[in-house]
Amino acid sequence: QKEVEQDPGPLSVPEGAIVSLNCTYSNSAFQYFMWYRQYSRKGPELLMYTYSSGNKEDGRFTAQVDKSSKYISLFIRDSQPSDSATYLCAMSVQGAQKLVFGQGTRLTINP
Amino acid sequence: GAVVSQHPSRVICKSGTSVKIECRSLDFQATTMFWYRQFPKKSLMLMATSNEGSKATYEQGVEKDKFLINHASLTLSTLTVTSAHPEDSSFYICSAKLNQETQYFGPGTRLLVL
């Protein structure tokens, strides 16, 4: 079993829809949770990060962490074609150097 | 957000030659940088952790004599692919650690070995 599981998709939704992206994990020591967006042939771009449980909102993006269920989510409201990309979840343990990544979900927003 | 640059963005080289890729943190100092490799439609594979002023820590299965890493300053880490072969062709991405919560990634370097 991988430490972090993420459905690779592909996920295709119409413009304006609410998108839900999710990751599950097995290591209960993870405390830092991040979402990265990666366009084709580009480096990942940090979208959101949260510490421990709870919600965080930034514009159209909301990140949720449920440590009791070992489940994190990224919601995108009013999705736009420019949101089409691969979304990677990542997490780390307190004091750790490395991030553990999910496989990434390929998302396409259709005009 | 913090900015990380990589140079070159793409490089084509002949088999047997060496290629150096630079990773710079432009607006912050990074004692720790990371080098990743990414295959098409796959996630990031960590190759090594680069610590300023000390030897890099390589992940299992990564040849340290083939992928030389130098982190001579707080804003620069380099990855040298020595005696490159076609199977080394890939997308190489670096990241720099700003703090516990965040790593910022460079735009990547596409290497093609002929």
mmCIF file with all atom_site columns, N, CA and C in Angstrom, chain A residues 32 34 36 38 40-46 49 51 88 92-99 101-104 106, chain B residues 10 32 34 36 38 41-44 46 49 51 59 91 93 97 99-108 110:
data_model
loop_
_atom_site.group_PDB
_atom_site.id
_atom_site.type_symbol
_atom_site.label_atom_id
_atom_site.label_alt_id
_atom_site.label_comp_id
_atom_site.label_asym_id
_atom_site.label_entity_id
_atom_site.label_seq_id
_atom_site.pdbx_PDB_ins_code
_atom_site.Cartn_x
_atom_site.Cartn_y
_atom_site.Cartn_z
_atom_site.occupancy
_atom_site.B_iso_or_equiv
_atom_site.pdbx_formal_charge
_atom_site.auth_seq_id
_atom_site.auth_comp_id
_atom_site.auth_asym_id
_atom_site.auth_atom_id
_atom_site.pdbx_PDB_model_num
ATOM 1   N N  . TYR A 1 32  ? 1.637  18.186 7.728   1.00 0.00 ? 32  TYR A N  1
ATOM 2   C CA . TYR A 1 32  ? 1.621  19.272 6.759   1.00 0.00 ? 32  TYR A CA 1
ATOM 3   C C  . TYR A 1 32  ? 1.077  18.731 5.437   1.00 0.00 ? 32  TYR A C  1
ATOM 4   N N  . MET A 1 34  ? -0.237 19.697 1.432   1.00 0.00 ? 34  MET A N  1
ATOM 5   C CA . MET A 1 34  ? -0.119 20.671 0.362   1.00 0.00 ? 34  MET A CA 1
ATOM 6   C C  . MET A 1 34  ? -0.820 20.193 -0.898  1.00 0.00 ? 34  MET A C  1
ATOM 7   N N  . TYR A 1 36  ? -0.462 20.974 -5.066  1.00 0.00 ? 36  TYR A N  1
ATOM 8   C CA . TYR A 1 36  ? 0.293  21.600 -6.138  1.00 0.00 ? 36  TYR A CA 1
ATOM 9   C C  . TYR A 1 36  ? -0.477 21.433 -7.446  1.00 0.00 ? 36  TYR A C  1
ATOM 10  N N  . GLN A 1 38  ? 0.158  21.404 -11.594 1.00 0.00 ? 38  GLN A N  1
ATOM 11  C CA . GLN A 1 38  ? 1.226  21.278 -12.582 1.00 0.00 ? 38  GLN A CA 1
ATOM 12  C C  . GLN A 1 38  ? 0.633  21.293 -13.978 1.00 0.00 ? 38  GLN A C  1
ATOM 13  N N  . SER A 1 40  ? 1.189  21.090 -18.108 1.00 0.00 ? 40  SER A N  1
ATOM 14  C CA . SER A 1 40  ? 2.010  20.205 -18.921 1.00 0.00 ? 40  SER A CA 1
ATOM 15  C C  . SER A 1 40  ? 3.374  20.840 -19.200 1.00 0.00 ? 40  SER A C  1
ATOM 16  N N  . ARG A 1 41  ? 4.418  20.068 -18.971 1.00 0.00 ? 41  ARG A N  1
ATOM 17  C CA . ARG A 1 41  ? 5.794  20.489 -19.258 1.00 0.00 ? 41  ARG A CA 1
ATOM 18  C C  . ARG A 1 41  ? 6.257  21.661 -18.394 1.00 0.00 ? 41  ARG A C  1
ATOM 19  N N  . LYS A 1 42  ? 5.651  21.811 -17.233 1.00 0.00 ? 42  LYS A N  1
ATOM 20  C CA . LYS A 1 42  ? 6.048  22.863 -16.291 1.00 0.00 ? 42  LYS A CA 1
ATOM 21  C C  . LYS A 1 42  ? 6.306  22.251 -14.918 1.00 0.00 ? 42  LYS A C  1
ATOM 22  N N  . GLY A 1 43  ? 6.968  23.014 -14.048 1.00 0.00 ? 43  GLY A N  1
ATOM 23  C CA . GLY A 1 43  ? 7.147  22.568 -12.682 1.00 0.00 ? 43  GLY A CA 1
ATOM 24  C C  . GLY A 1 43  ? 5.879  22.767 -11.872 1.00 0.00 ? 43  GLY A C  1
ATOM 25  N N  . PRO A 1 44  ? 5.700  22.009 -10.784 1.00 0.00 ? 44  PRO A N  1
ATOM 26  C CA . PRO A 1 44  ? 4.517  22.174 -9.930  1.00 0.00 ? 44  PRO A CA 1
ATOM 27  C C  . PRO A 1 44  ? 4.499  23.545 -9.259  1.00 0.00 ? 44  PRO A C  1
ATOM 28  N N  . GLU A 1 45  ? 3.287  24.050 -9.098  1.00 0.00 ? 45  GLU A N  1
ATOM 29  C CA . GLU A 1 45  ? 3.069  25.355 -8.472  1.00 0.00 ? 45  GLU A CA 1
ATOM 30  C C  . GLU A 1 45  ? 2.281  25.141 -7.185  1.00 0.00 ? 45  GLU A C  1
ATOM 31  N N  . LEU A 1 46  ? 2.793  25.677 -6.079  1.00 0.00 ? 46  LEU A N  1
ATOM 32  C CA . LEU A 1 46  ? 2.110  25.503 -4.800  1.00 0.00 ? 46  LEU A CA 1
ATOM 33  C C  . LEU A 1 46  ? 0.796  26.289 -4.788  1.00 0.00 ? 46  LEU A C  1
ATOM 34  N N  . TYR A 1 49  ? -1.514 25.180 1.300   1.00 0.00 ? 49  TYR A N  1
ATOM 35  C CA . TYR A 1 49  ? -0.958 24.298 2.314   1.00 0.00 ? 49  TYR A CA 1
ATOM 36  C C  . TYR A 1 49  ? -1.709 24.499 3.623   1.00 0.00 ? 49  TYR A C  1
ATOM 37  N N  . TYR A 1 51  ? -1.871 23.067 7.905   1.00 0.00 ? 51  TYR A N  1
ATOM 38  C CA . TYR A 1 51  ? -1.218 22.355 8.993   1.00 0.00 ? 51  TYR A CA 1
ATOM 39  C C  . TYR A 1 51  ? -2.292 21.669 9.816   1.00 0.00 ? 51  TYR A C  1
ATOM 40  N N  . LEU A 1 88  ? -1.486 17.652 -7.709  1.00 0.00 ? 88  LEU A N  1
ATOM 41  C CA . LEU A 1 88  ? -0.735 16.724 -6.863  1.00 0.00 ? 88  LEU A CA 1
ATOM 42  C C  . LEU A 1 88  ? -0.949 17.086 -5.400  1.00 0.00 ? 88  LEU A C  1
ATOM 43  N N  . SER A 1 92  ? 3.841  15.908 4.618   1.00 0.00 ? 92  SER A N  1
ATOM 44  C CA . SER A 1 92  ? 5.098  15.638 5.308   1.00 0.00 ? 92  SER A CA 1
ATOM 45  C C  . SER A 1 92  ? 4.874  15.525 6.803   1.00 0.00 ? 92  SER A C  1
ATOM 46  N N  . VAL A 1 93  ? 5.852  14.920 7.427   1.00 0.00 ? 93  VAL A N  1
ATOM 47  C CA . VAL A 1 93  ? 5.858  14.746 8.871   1.00 0.00 ? 93  VAL A CA 1
ATOM 48  C C  . VAL A 1 93  ? 6.601  15.918 9.491   1.00 0.00 ? 93  VAL A C  1
ATOM 49  N N  . GLN A 1 94  ? 6.225  16.319 10.686  1.00 0.00 ? 94  GLN A N  1
ATOM 50  C CA . GLN A 1 94  ? 6.929  17.376 11.410  1.00 0.00 ? 94  GLN A CA 1
ATOM 51  C C  . GLN A 1 94  ? 8.424  17.072 11.448  1.00 0.00 ? 94  GLN A C  1
ATOM 52  N N  . GLY A 1 95  ? 9.231  18.028 11.013  1.00 0.00 ? 95  GLY A N  1
ATOM 53  C CA . GLY A 1 95  ? 10.679 17.870 11.067  1.00 0.00 ? 95  GLY A CA 1
ATOM 54  C C  . GLY A 1 95  ? 11.284 17.104 9.912   1.00 0.00 ? 95  GLY A C  1
ATOM 55  N N  . ALA A 1 96  ? 10.435 16.580 9.041   1.00 0.00 ? 96  ALA A N  1
ATOM 56  C CA . ALA A 1 96  ? 10.964 15.792 7.916   1.00 0.00 ? 96  ALA A CA 1
ATOM 57  C C  . ALA A 1 96  ? 11.440 16.711 6.805   1.00 0.00 ? 96  ALA A C  1
ATOM 58  N N  . GLN A 1 97  ? 12.410 16.234 6.046   1.00 0.00 ? 97  GLN A N  1
ATOM 59  C CA . GLN A 1 97  ? 12.890 17.006 4.909   1.00 0.00 ? 97  GLN A CA 1
ATOM 60  C C  . GLN A 1 97  ? 11.981 16.827 3.701   1.00 0.00 ? 97  GLN A C  1
ATOM 61  N N  . LYS A 1 98  ? 11.539 15.591 3.513   1.00 0.00 ? 98  LYS A N  1
ATOM 62  C CA . LYS A 1 98  ? 10.922 15.226 2.242   1.00 0.00 ? 98  LYS A CA 1
ATOM 63  C C  . LYS A 1 98  ? 9.405  15.357 2.248   1.00 0.00 ? 98  LYS A C  1
ATOM 64  N N  . LEU A 1 99  ? 8.873  15.604 1.072   1.00 0.00 ? 99  LEU A N  1
ATOM 65  C CA . LEU A 1 99  ? 7.442  15.526 0.843   1.00 0.00 ? 99  LEU A CA 1
ATOM 66  C C  . LEU A 1 99  ? 7.114  14.163 0.250   1.00 0.00 ? 99  LEU A C  1
ATOM 67  N N  . PHE A 1 101 ? 4.398  12.509 -2.192  1.00 0.00 ? 101 PHE A N  1
ATOM 68  C CA . PHE A 1 101 ? 3.420  12.956 -3.178  1.00 0.00 ? 101 PHE A CA 1
ATOM 69  C C  . PHE A 1 101 ? 2.423  11.863 -3.518  1.00 0.00 ? 101 PHE A C  1
ATOM 70  N N  . GLY A 1 102 ? 1.219  12.305 -3.873  1.00 0.00 ? 102 GLY A N  1
ATOM 71  C CA . GLY A 1 102 ? 0.278  11.424 -4.522  1.00 0.00 ? 102 GLY A CA 1
ATOM 72  C C  . GLY A 1 102 ? 0.630  11.312 -5.986  1.00 0.00 ? 102 GLY A C  1
ATOM 73  N N  . GLN A 1 103 ? -0.088 10.452 -6.677  1.00 0.00 ? 103 GLN A N  1
ATOM 74  C CA . GLN A 1 103 ? 0.215  10.199 -8.082  1.00 0.00 ? 103 GLN A CA 1
ATOM 75  C C  . GLN A 1 103 ? -0.169 11.363 -8.978  1.00 0.00 ? 103 GLN A C  1
ATOM 76  N N  . GLY A 1 104 ? -1.089 12.206 -8.502  1.00 0.00 ? 104 GLY A N  1
ATOM 77  C CA . GLY A 1 104 ? -1.557 13.321 -9.329  1.00 0.00 ? 104 GLY A CA 1
ATOM 78  C C  . GLY A 1 104 ? -2.841 12.966 -10.042 1.00 0.00 ? 104 GLY A C  1
ATOM 79  N N  . ARG A 1 106 ? -5.237 14.131 -13.209 1.00 0.00 ? 106 ARG A N  1
ATOM 80  C CA . ARG A 1 106 ? -5.341 14.969 -14.412 1.00 0.00 ? 106 ARG A CA 1
ATOM 81  C C  . ARG A 1 106 ? -6.760 15.491 -14.548 1.00 0.00 ? 106 ARG A C  1
ATOM 82  N N  . ARG B 2 10  ? 15.749 23.330 -21.482 1.00 0.00 ? 10  ARG B N  1
ATOM 83  C CA . ARG B 2 10  ? 15.818 22.093 -22.240 1.00 0.00 ? 10  ARG B CA 1
ATOM 84  C C  . ARG B 2 10  ? 17.219 21.944 -22.807 1.00 0.00 ? 10  ARG B C  1
ATOM 85  N N  . THR B 2 32  ? 18.081 23.792 2.025   1.00 0.00 ? 32  THR B N  1
ATOM 86  C CA . THR B 2 32  ? 17.742 22.475 1.490   1.00 0.00 ? 32  THR B CA 1
ATOM 87  C C  . THR B 2 32  ? 17.049 22.622 0.143   1.00 0.00 ? 32  THR B C  1
ATOM 88  N N  . PHE B 2 34  ? 15.872 20.066 -3.399  1.00 0.00 ? 34  PHE B N  1
ATOM 89  C CA . PHE B 2 34  ? 15.582 18.696 -3.792  1.00 0.00 ? 34  PHE B CA 1
ATOM 90  C C  . PHE B 2 34  ? 15.637 18.570 -5.310  1.00 0.00 ? 34  PHE B C  1
ATOM 91  N N  . TYR B 2 36  ? 14.194 16.149 -8.425  1.00 0.00 ? 36  TYR B N  1
ATOM 92  C CA . TYR B 2 36  ? 13.204 15.152 -8.796  1.00 0.00 ? 36  TYR B CA 1
ATOM 93  C C  . TYR B 2 36  ? 13.372 14.809 -10.274 1.00 0.00 ? 36  TYR B C  1
ATOM 94  N N  . GLN B 2 38  ? 10.819 13.219 -13.411 1.00 0.00 ? 38  GLN B N  1
ATOM 95  C CA . GLN B 2 38  ? 9.425  12.934 -13.712 1.00 0.00 ? 38  GLN B CA 1
ATOM 96  C C  . GLN B 2 38  ? 9.302  12.335 -15.101 1.00 0.00 ? 38  GLN B C  1
ATOM 97  N N  . LYS B 2 41  ? 3.373  11.630 -17.651 1.00 0.00 ? 41  LYS B N  1
ATOM 98  C CA . LYS B 2 41  ? 2.111  11.249 -17.006 1.00 0.00 ? 41  LYS B CA 1
ATOM 99  C C  . LYS B 2 41  ? 2.334  10.517 -15.683 1.00 0.00 ? 41  LYS B C  1
ATOM 100 N N  . LYS B 2 42  ? 3.473  10.736 -15.083 1.00 0.00 ? 42  LYS B N  1
ATOM 101 C CA . LYS B 2 42  ? 3.768  10.120 -13.792 1.00 0.00 ? 42  LYS B CA 1
ATOM 102 C C  . LYS B 2 42  ? 4.033  11.200 -12.752 1.00 0.00 ? 42  LYS B C  1
ATOM 103 N N  . SER B 2 43  ? 4.007  10.786 -11.499 1.00 0.00 ? 43  SER B N  1
ATOM 104 C CA . SER B 2 43  ? 4.281  11.740 -10.438 1.00 0.00 ? 43  SER B CA 1
ATOM 105 C C  . SER B 2 43  ? 5.776  11.981 -10.298 1.00 0.00 ? 43  SER B C  1
ATOM 106 N N  . LEU B 2 44  ? 6.117  12.823 -9.356  1.00 0.00 ? 44  LEU B N  1
ATOM 107 C CA . LEU B 2 44  ? 7.506  13.185 -9.130  1.00 0.00 ? 44  LEU B CA 1
ATOM 108 C C  . LEU B 2 44  ? 8.238  12.074 -8.392  1.00 0.00 ? 44  LEU B C  1
ATOM 109 N N  . LEU B 2 46  ? 11.544 11.526 -6.223  1.00 0.00 ? 46  LEU B N  1
ATOM 110 C CA . LEU B 2 46  ? 12.649 12.198 -5.558  1.00 0.00 ? 46  LEU B CA 1
ATOM 111 C C  . LEU B 2 46  ? 13.948 11.451 -5.832  1.00 0.00 ? 46  LEU B C  1
ATOM 112 N N  . THR B 2 49  ? 18.268 14.744 -1.867  1.00 0.00 ? 49  THR B N  1
ATOM 113 C CA . THR B 2 49  ? 18.128 15.954 -1.059  1.00 0.00 ? 49  THR B CA 1
ATOM 114 C C  . THR B 2 49  ? 19.479 16.627 -0.988  1.00 0.00 ? 49  THR B C  1
ATOM 115 N N  . ASN B 2 51  ? 21.792 19.536 0.588   1.00 0.00 ? 51  ASN B N  1
ATOM 116 C CA . ASN B 2 51  ? 21.947 20.420 1.738   1.00 0.00 ? 51  ASN B CA 1
ATOM 117 C C  . ASN B 2 51  ? 23.170 21.307 1.560   1.00 0.00 ? 51  ASN B C  1
ATOM 118 N N  . GLU B 2 59  ? 18.312 9.014  -2.798  1.00 0.00 ? 59  GLU B N  1
ATOM 119 C CA . GLU B 2 59  ? 17.275 8.006  -2.565  1.00 0.00 ? 59  GLU B CA 1
ATOM 120 C C  . GLU B 2 59  ? 17.780 6.650  -3.052  1.00 0.00 ? 59  GLU B C  1
ATOM 121 N N  . PHE B 2 91  ? 12.434 14.550 -17.563 1.00 0.00 ? 91  PHE B N  1
ATOM 122 C CA . PHE B 2 91  ? 12.144 15.900 -17.091 1.00 0.00 ? 91  PHE B CA 1
ATOM 123 C C  . PHE B 2 91  ? 12.684 15.985 -15.660 1.00 0.00 ? 91  PHE B C  1
ATOM 124 N N  . ILE B 2 93  ? 13.314 18.212 -12.268 1.00 0.00 ? 93  ILE B N  1
ATOM 125 C CA . ILE B 2 93  ? 12.754 19.375 -11.590 1.00 0.00 ? 93  ILE B CA 1
ATOM 126 C C  . ILE B 2 93  ? 13.422 19.520 -10.228 1.00 0.00 ? 93  ILE B C  1
ATOM 127 N N  . LYS B 2 97  ? 13.373 24.483 -0.376  1.00 0.00 ? 97  LYS B N  1
ATOM 128 C CA . LYS B 2 97  ? 12.535 24.485 0.818   1.00 0.00 ? 97  LYS B CA 1
ATOM 129 C C  . LYS B 2 97  ? 12.601 25.845 1.482   1.00 0.00 ? 97  LYS B C  1
ATOM 130 N N  . ASN B 2 99  ? 10.346 26.729 4.163   1.00 0.00 ? 99  ASN B N  1
ATOM 131 C CA . ASN B 2 99  ? 10.151 26.440 5.576   1.00 0.00 ? 99  ASN B CA 1
ATOM 132 C C  . ASN B 2 99  ? 9.526  25.055 5.699   1.00 0.00 ? 99  ASN B C  1
ATOM 133 N N  . GLN B 2 100 ? 9.068  24.689 6.868   1.00 0.00 ? 100 GLN B N  1
ATOM 134 C CA . GLN B 2 100 ? 8.517  23.344 7.056   1.00 0.00 ? 100 GLN B CA 1
ATOM 135 C C  . GLN B 2 100 ? 7.345  23.089 6.132   1.00 0.00 ? 100 GLN B C  1
ATOM 136 N N  . GLU B 2 101 ? 6.556  24.140 5.921   1.00 0.00 ? 101 GLU B N  1
ATOM 137 C CA . GLU B 2 101 ? 5.318  23.919 5.187   1.00 0.00 ? 101 GLU B CA 1
ATOM 138 C C  . GLU B 2 101 ? 5.509  23.866 3.682   1.00 0.00 ? 101 GLU B C  1
ATOM 139 N N  . THR B 2 102 ? 6.498  24.527 3.177   1.00 0.00 ? 102 THR B N  1
ATOM 140 C CA . THR B 2 102 ? 6.475  24.784 1.745   1.00 0.00 ? 102 THR B CA 1
ATOM 141 C C  . THR B 2 102 ? 7.782  24.501 1.021   1.00 0.00 ? 102 THR B C  1
ATOM 142 N N  . GLN B 2 103 ? 7.614  23.874 -0.133  1.00 0.00 ? 103 GLN B N  1
ATOM 143 C CA . GLN B 2 103 ? 8.686  23.753 -1.118  1.00 0.00 ? 103 GLN B CA 1
ATOM 144 C C  . GLN B 2 103 ? 8.202  24.436 -2.382  1.00 0.00 ? 103 GLN B C  1
ATOM 145 N N  . TYR B 2 104 ? 9.102  25.183 -3.008  1.00 0.00 ? 104 TYR B N  1
ATOM 146 C CA . TYR B 2 104 ? 8.777  25.828 -4.264  1.00 0.00 ? 104 TYR B CA 1
ATOM 147 C C  . TYR B 2 104 ? 9.595  25.190 -5.371  1.00 0.00 ? 104 TYR B C  1
ATOM 148 N N  . PHE B 2 105 ? 8.920  24.916 -6.483  1.00 0.00 ? 105 PHE B N  1
ATOM 149 C CA . PHE B 2 105 ? 9.547  24.175 -7.565  1.00 0.00 ? 105 PHE B CA 1
ATOM 150 C C  . PHE B 2 105 ? 10.036 25.086 -8.681  1.00 0.00 ? 105 PHE B C  1
ATOM 151 N N  . GLY B 2 106 ? 11.084 24.642 -9.323  1.00 0.00 ? 106 GLY B N  1
ATOM 152 C CA . GLY B 2 106 ? 11.537 25.287 -10.536 1.00 0.00 ? 106 GLY B CA 1
ATOM 153 C C  . GLY B 2 106 ? 10.676 24.863 -11.717 1.00 0.00 ? 106 GLY B C  1
ATOM 154 N N  . PRO B 2 107 ? 10.895 25.464 -12.877 1.00 0.00 ? 107 PRO B N  1
ATOM 155 C CA . PRO B 2 107 ? 10.076 25.166 -14.057 1.00 0.00 ? 107 PRO B CA 1
ATOM 156 C C  . PRO B 2 107 ? 10.451 23.858 -14.747 1.00 0.00 ? 107 PRO B C  1
ATOM 157 N N  . GLY B 2 108 ? 11.554 23.249 -14.332 1.00 0.00 ? 108 GLY B N  1
ATOM 158 C CA . GLY B 2 108 ? 11.948 21.965 -14.911 1.00 0.00 ? 108 GLY B CA 1
ATOM 159 C C  . GLY B 2 108 ? 12.931 22.108 -16.065 1.00 0.00 ? 108 GLY B C  1
ATOM 160 N N  . ARG B 2 110 ? 14.116 19.802 -19.421 1.00 0.00 ? 110 ARG B N  1
ATOM 161 C CA . ARG B 2 110 ? 13.855 18.618 -20.240 1.00 0.00 ? 110 ARG B CA 1
ATOM 162 C C  . ARG B 2 110 ? 15.177 18.190 -20.888 1.00 0.00 ? 110 ARG B C  1
#
